[in-house]
C-alpha positions as YAML, in Angstrom:
chain: A
units: angstrom
residues:
- id: 1
  name: UNK
  ca: [148.84, 130.64, -66.83]
- id: 2
  name: UNK
  ca: [145.47, 128.92, -67.20]
- id: 3
  name: UNK
  ca: [142.96, 129.23, -70.04]
- id: 4
  name: UNK
  ca: [139.23, 128.97, -69.81]
- id: 5
  name: UNK
  ca: [136.88, 128.83, -72.82]
- id: 6
  name: UNK
  ca: [133.22, 129.86, -72.87]
- id: 7
  name: UNK
  ca: [131.88, 129.71, -76.40]
- id: 8
  name: UNK
  ca: [133.91, 132.23, -78.43]
- id: 9
  name: UNK
  ca: [135.04, 134.07, -75.30]
- id: 10
  name: UNK
  ca: [138.45, 133.16, -73.92]
- id: 11
  name: UNK
  ca: [139.59, 134.01, -70.38]
- id: 12
  name: UNK
  ca: [143.22, 133.88, -69.34]
- id: 13
  name: UNK
  ca: [144.16, 134.13, -65.71]
- id: 14
  name: UNK
  ca: [147.11, 133.60, -63.48]
- id: 15
  name: UNK
  ca: [147.11, 132.96, -59.74]
- id: 16
  name: UNK
  ca: [148.75, 135.71, -57.70]
- id: 17
  name: UNK
  ca: [151.91, 134.76, -55.86]
- id: 18
  name: UNK
  ca: [151.97, 133.80, -52.20]
- id: 19
  name: UNK
  ca: [154.02, 136.91, -51.36]
- id: 20
  name: UNK
  ca: [151.10, 139.31, -51.88]
- id: 21
  name: UNK
  ca: [149.69, 140.42, -48.52]
- id: 22
  name: UNK
  ca: [146.79, 142.80, -47.95]
- id: 23
  name: UNK
  ca: [147.10, 144.80, -44.75]
- id: 24
  name: UNK
  ca: [144.38, 147.47, -45.07]
- id: 25
  name: UNK
  ca: [140.72, 147.25, -44.26]
- id: 26
  name: UNK
  ca: [138.09, 147.44, -41.54]
- id: 27
  name: UNK
  ca: [138.15, 144.42, -39.22]
- id: 28
  name: UNK
  ca: [135.00, 142.36, -38.69]
- id: 29
  name: UNK
  ca: [134.36, 139.07, -36.92]
- id: 30
  name: UNK
  ca: [131.57, 136.75, -35.91]
- id: 31
  name: UNK
  ca: [130.14, 133.26, -36.28]
- id: 32
  name: UNK
  ca: [129.10, 132.28, -39.79]
- id: 33
  name: UNK
  ca: [127.68, 128.94, -38.63]
- id: 34
  name: UNK
  ca: [126.74, 127.28, -35.35]
- id: 35
  name: UNK
  ca: [126.85, 123.56, -34.71]
- id: 36
  name: UNK
  ca: [123.62, 121.82, -33.77]
- id: 37
  name: UNK
  ca: [121.22, 124.65, -34.71]
- id: 38
  name: UNK
  ca: [118.57, 124.13, -37.40]
- id: 39
  name: UNK
  ca: [118.58, 126.81, -40.09]
- id: 40
  name: UNK
  ca: [115.49, 128.02, -41.95]
- id: 41
  name: UNK
  ca: [116.06, 125.40, -44.65]
- id: 42
  name: UNK
  ca: [116.05, 122.50, -42.17]
- id: 43
  name: UNK
  ca: [119.83, 121.94, -42.20]
- id: 44
  name: UNK
  ca: [121.96, 121.29, -39.12]
- id: 45
  name: UNK
  ca: [125.76, 121.59, -39.36]
- id: 46
  name: UNK
  ca: [127.59, 119.03, -37.21]
- id: 47
  name: UNK
  ca: [130.85, 119.67, -35.38]
- id: 48
  name: UNK
  ca: [133.85, 119.00, -37.62]
- id: 49
  name: UNK
  ca: [131.92, 119.50, -40.87]
- id: 50
  name: UNK
  ca: [134.43, 122.06, -42.17]
- id: 51
  name: UNK
  ca: [137.69, 120.33, -41.13]
- id: 52
  name: UNK
  ca: [138.49, 118.50, -44.37]
- id: 53
  name: UNK
  ca: [137.59, 121.48, -46.54]
- id: 54
  name: UNK
  ca: [139.72, 123.89, -44.52]
- id: 55
  name: UNK
  ca: [142.67, 121.46, -44.62]
- id: 56
  name: UNK
  ca: [142.30, 121.02, -48.40]
- id: 57
  name: UNK
  ca: [142.14, 124.79, -49.02]
- id: 58
  name: UNK
  ca: [145.22, 125.34, -46.88]
- id: 59
  name: UNK
  ca: [147.19, 122.61, -48.66]
- id: 60
  name: UNK
  ca: [146.41, 124.27, -52.01]
- id: 61
  name: UNK
  ca: [147.31, 127.76, -50.76]
- id: 62
  name: UNK
  ca: [143.71, 128.93, -51.18]
- id: 63
  name: UNK
  ca: [141.28, 130.56, -48.80]
- id: 64
  name: UNK
  ca: [137.59, 130.98, -48.04]
- id: 65
  name: UNK
  ca: [136.30, 134.02, -49.95]
- id: 66
  name: UNK
  ca: [134.48, 137.00, -48.43]
- id: 67
  name: UNK
  ca: [131.56, 137.97, -50.66]
- id: 68
  name: UNK
  ca: [128.67, 140.41, -50.62]
- id: 69
  name: UNK
  ca: [125.28, 138.62, -50.52]
- id: 70
  name: UNK
  ca: [126.79, 135.37, -51.98]
- id: 71
  name: UNK
  ca: [127.57, 137.15, -55.26]
- id: 72
  name: UNK
  ca: [130.83, 135.72, -56.67]
- id: 73
  name: UNK
  ca: [131.31, 138.87, -58.74]
- id: 74
  name: UNK
  ca: [131.40, 140.99, -55.56]
- id: 75
  name: UNK
  ca: [134.30, 140.09, -53.28]
- id: 76
  name: UNK
  ca: [134.47, 142.73, -50.54]
- id: 77
  name: UNK
  ca: [137.35, 141.69, -48.33]
- id: 78
  name: UNK
  ca: [139.38, 138.80, -47.02]
- id: 79
  name: UNK
  ca: [138.98, 136.38, -44.16]
- id: 80
  name: UNK
  ca: [142.21, 136.31, -42.16]
- id: 81
  name: UNK
  ca: [140.94, 133.62, -39.80]
- id: 82
  name: UNK
  ca: [138.42, 130.85, -40.42]
- id: 83
  name: UNK
  ca: [138.28, 128.23, -37.68]
- id: 84
  name: UNK
  ca: [136.00, 125.75, -36.02]
- id: 85
  name: UNK
  ca: [135.59, 125.86, -32.26]
- id: 86
  name: UNK
  ca: [133.10, 124.27, -29.87]
- id: 87
  name: UNK
  ca: [130.32, 126.65, -30.99]
- id: 88
  name: UNK
  ca: [130.73, 126.69, -34.76]
- id: 89
  name: UNK
  ca: [132.56, 128.39, -37.60]
- id: 90
  name: UNK
  ca: [134.26, 131.59, -36.40]
- id: 91
  name: UNK
  ca: [135.51, 134.10, -38.96]
- id: 92
  name: UNK
  ca: [137.63, 137.21, -38.63]
- id: 93
  name: UNK
  ca: [138.66, 139.36, -41.54]
- id: 94
  name: UNK
  ca: [138.85, 142.76, -43.16]
- id: 95
  name: UNK
  ca: [136.44, 144.65, -45.39]
- id: 96
  name: UNK
  ca: [138.50, 146.35, -48.07]
- id: 97
  name: UNK
  ca: [137.55, 150.02, -48.25]
- id: 98
  name: UNK
  ca: [139.42, 150.45, -51.55]
- id: 99
  name: UNK
  ca: [136.56, 148.42, -53.05]
- id: 100
  name: UNK
  ca: [133.32, 150.40, -53.52]
- id: 101
  name: UNK
  ca: [131.10, 147.60, -52.17]
- id: 102
  name: UNK
  ca: [133.50, 147.20, -49.20]
- id: 103
  name: UNK
  ca: [133.00, 150.88, -48.31]
- id: 104
  name: UNK
  ca: [129.24, 150.43, -48.64]
- id: 105
  name: UNK
  ca: [129.36, 147.36, -46.39]
- id: 106
  name: UNK
  ca: [131.28, 149.30, -43.72]
- id: 107
  name: UNK
  ca: [128.70, 152.11, -43.82]
- id: 108
  name: UNK
  ca: [125.79, 149.64, -43.60]
- id: 109
  name: UNK
  ca: [127.37, 147.75, -40.70]
- id: 110
  name: UNK
  ca: [128.14, 150.96, -38.81]
- id: 111
  name: UNK
  ca: [124.53, 152.12, -39.32]
- id: 112
  name: UNK
  ca: [123.20, 148.78, -38.06]
- id: 113
  name: UNK
  ca: [121.53, 148.04, -41.40]
- id: 114
  name: UNK
  ca: [123.37, 144.77, -41.99]
- id: 115
  name: UNK
  ca: [124.96, 142.25, -39.64]
- id: 116
  name: UNK
  ca: [124.25, 138.79, -41.06]
- id: 117
  name: UNK
  ca: [126.77, 136.13, -42.05]
- id: 118
  name: UNK
  ca: [126.06, 133.19, -44.30]
- id: 119
  name: UNK
  ca: [128.08, 130.30, -45.68]
- id: 120
  name: UNK
  ca: [128.39, 129.19, -49.30]
- id: 121
  name: UNK
  ca: [129.25, 125.51, -49.61]
- id: 122
  name: UNK
  ca: [128.76, 122.18, -51.35]
- id: 123
  name: UNK
  ca: [127.41, 119.29, -49.30]
- id: 124
  name: UNK
  ca: [129.82, 116.33, -49.25]
- id: 125
  name: UNK
  ca: [128.17, 114.14, -46.57]
- id: 126
  name: UNK
  ca: [124.71, 114.44, -45.02]
- id: 127
  name: UNK
  ca: [121.91, 112.30, -43.65]
- id: 128
  name: UNK
  ca: [118.35, 112.90, -42.47]
- id: 129
  name: UNK
  ca: [117.44, 112.61, -38.81]
- id: 130
  name: UNK
  ca: [114.14, 111.24, -37.45]
- id: 131
  name: UNK
  ca: [112.54, 114.71, -37.60]
- id: 132
  name: UNK
  ca: [113.51, 115.25, -41.25]
- id: 133
  name: UNK
  ca: [116.37, 117.69, -40.63]
- id: 134
  name: UNK
  ca: [119.39, 117.28, -42.88]
- id: 135
  name: UNK
  ca: [122.49, 116.67, -40.74]
- id: 136
  name: UNK
  ca: [125.53, 118.07, -42.56]
- id: 137
  name: UNK
  ca: [128.64, 116.17, -41.49]
- id: 138
  name: UNK
  ca: [131.07, 117.28, -44.22]
- id: 139
  name: UNK
  ca: [130.93, 120.47, -46.25]
- id: 140
  name: UNK
  ca: [133.16, 121.95, -48.92]
- id: 141
  name: UNK
  ca: [133.30, 125.57, -47.74]
- id: 142
  name: UNK
  ca: [133.65, 128.08, -50.57]
- id: 143
  name: UNK
  ca: [132.78, 131.43, -49.06]
- id: 144
  name: UNK
  ca: [131.34, 133.37, -46.15]
- id: 145
  name: UNK
  ca: [129.17, 136.32, -47.14]
- id: 146
  name: UNK
  ca: [127.84, 139.38, -45.44]
- id: 147
  name: UNK
  ca: [124.09, 139.18, -45.93]
- id: 148
  name: UNK
  ca: [120.93, 141.00, -45.01]
- id: 149
  name: UNK
  ca: [119.01, 137.86, -44.01]
- id: 150
  name: UNK
  ca: [121.12, 134.86, -42.95]
- id: 151
  name: UNK
  ca: [119.63, 131.39, -43.37]
- id: 152
  name: UNK
  ca: [120.72, 130.75, -39.78]
- id: 153
  name: UNK
  ca: [119.40, 133.84, -37.93]
- id: 154
  name: UNK
  ca: [122.00, 133.46, -35.15]
- id: 155
  name: UNK
  ca: [124.90, 133.82, -37.64]
- id: 156
  name: UNK
  ca: [125.87, 137.44, -37.09]
- id: 157
  name: UNK
  ca: [128.79, 139.80, -36.88]
- id: 158
  name: UNK
  ca: [130.03, 140.41, -33.36]
- id: 159
  name: UNK
  ca: [129.33, 143.87, -32.03]
- id: 160
  name: UNK
  ca: [131.54, 143.37, -28.99]
- id: 161
  name: UNK
  ca: [134.81, 145.16, -28.41]
- id: 162
  name: UNK
  ca: [137.91, 143.37, -29.71]
- id: 163
  name: UNK
  ca: [139.13, 140.70, -27.36]
- id: 164
  name: UNK
  ca: [135.77, 140.24, -25.66]
- id: 165
  name: UNK
  ca: [134.00, 136.92, -25.96]
- id: 166
  name: UNK
  ca: [130.52, 137.83, -27.24]
- id: 167
  name: UNK
  ca: [129.03, 134.65, -25.79]
- id: 168
  name: UNK
  ca: [130.48, 135.28, -22.34]
- id: 169
  name: UNK
  ca: [128.93, 138.76, -22.43]
- id: 170
  name: UNK
  ca: [125.65, 137.41, -23.77]
- id: 171
  name: UNK
  ca: [125.57, 134.70, -21.10]
- id: 172
  name: UNK
  ca: [126.39, 137.21, -18.36]
- id: 173
  name: UNK
  ca: [123.56, 139.53, -19.51]
- id: 174
  name: UNK
  ca: [121.11, 136.61, -19.70]
- id: 175
  name: UNK
  ca: [122.13, 135.48, -16.20]
- id: 176
  name: UNK
  ca: [121.74, 139.04, -14.91]
- id: 177
  name: UNK
  ca: [118.27, 139.32, -16.48]
- id: 178
  name: UNK
  ca: [117.28, 135.99, -14.91]
- id: 179
  name: UNK
  ca: [118.51, 137.21, -11.51]
- id: 180
  name: UNK
  ca: [116.41, 140.37, -11.82]
- id: 181
  name: UNK
  ca: [113.36, 138.33, -12.81]
- id: 182
  name: UNK
  ca: [113.81, 136.01, -9.81]
- id: 183
  name: UNK
  ca: [114.28, 139.02, -7.50]
- id: 184
  name: UNK
  ca: [111.08, 140.66, -8.80]
- id: 185
  name: UNK
  ca: [109.14, 137.43, -8.28]
- id: 186
  name: UNK
  ca: [110.57, 137.08, -4.78]
- id: 187
  name: UNK
  ca: [109.63, 140.69, -3.92]
- id: 188
  name: UNK
  ca: [106.15, 140.22, -5.37]
- id: 189
  name: UNK
  ca: [105.56, 137.05, -3.35]
- id: 190
  name: UNK
  ca: [106.72, 138.78, -0.12]
- id: 191
  name: UNK
  ca: [104.27, 141.67, -0.59]
...
């Protein structure tokens, strides 16, 4: 058991055992961060920036938290999978509908009112590039939140069916749109 003191207020807490497993909830997934894209604050996350943090969390039996709007007093689910791939930081987890805010989040997602993801972290290593962007090469990842307005606008929940690669679908649709545009131009030039 651990003790924490804040003025006259004393908090006692104990870490739950490793044998507790949550199996309920509404599954969500998406990319919380993309490598090489500049966010609205001028930060660019570099590939591998989360590796040390993820390894440290795993070695301590801890995990990245799922919060509502970065509010540490409002956990709304759990991330079952947090991994880096070639694109960025992919997350997959479950909103817990036994939690009031979790139910609200499910309703807002289903209505299309919210779909943003955002990371909460501490910068460990960074440097400025020639254009003034801050290149983040190592981050201590604390949490991934569902948010209304993500700092990186591309960081969103996936709306694709399970098992589909949203980027393959997105690429296919973009290619199809480009083909239609070229066909229209070709037809217009032949007229």
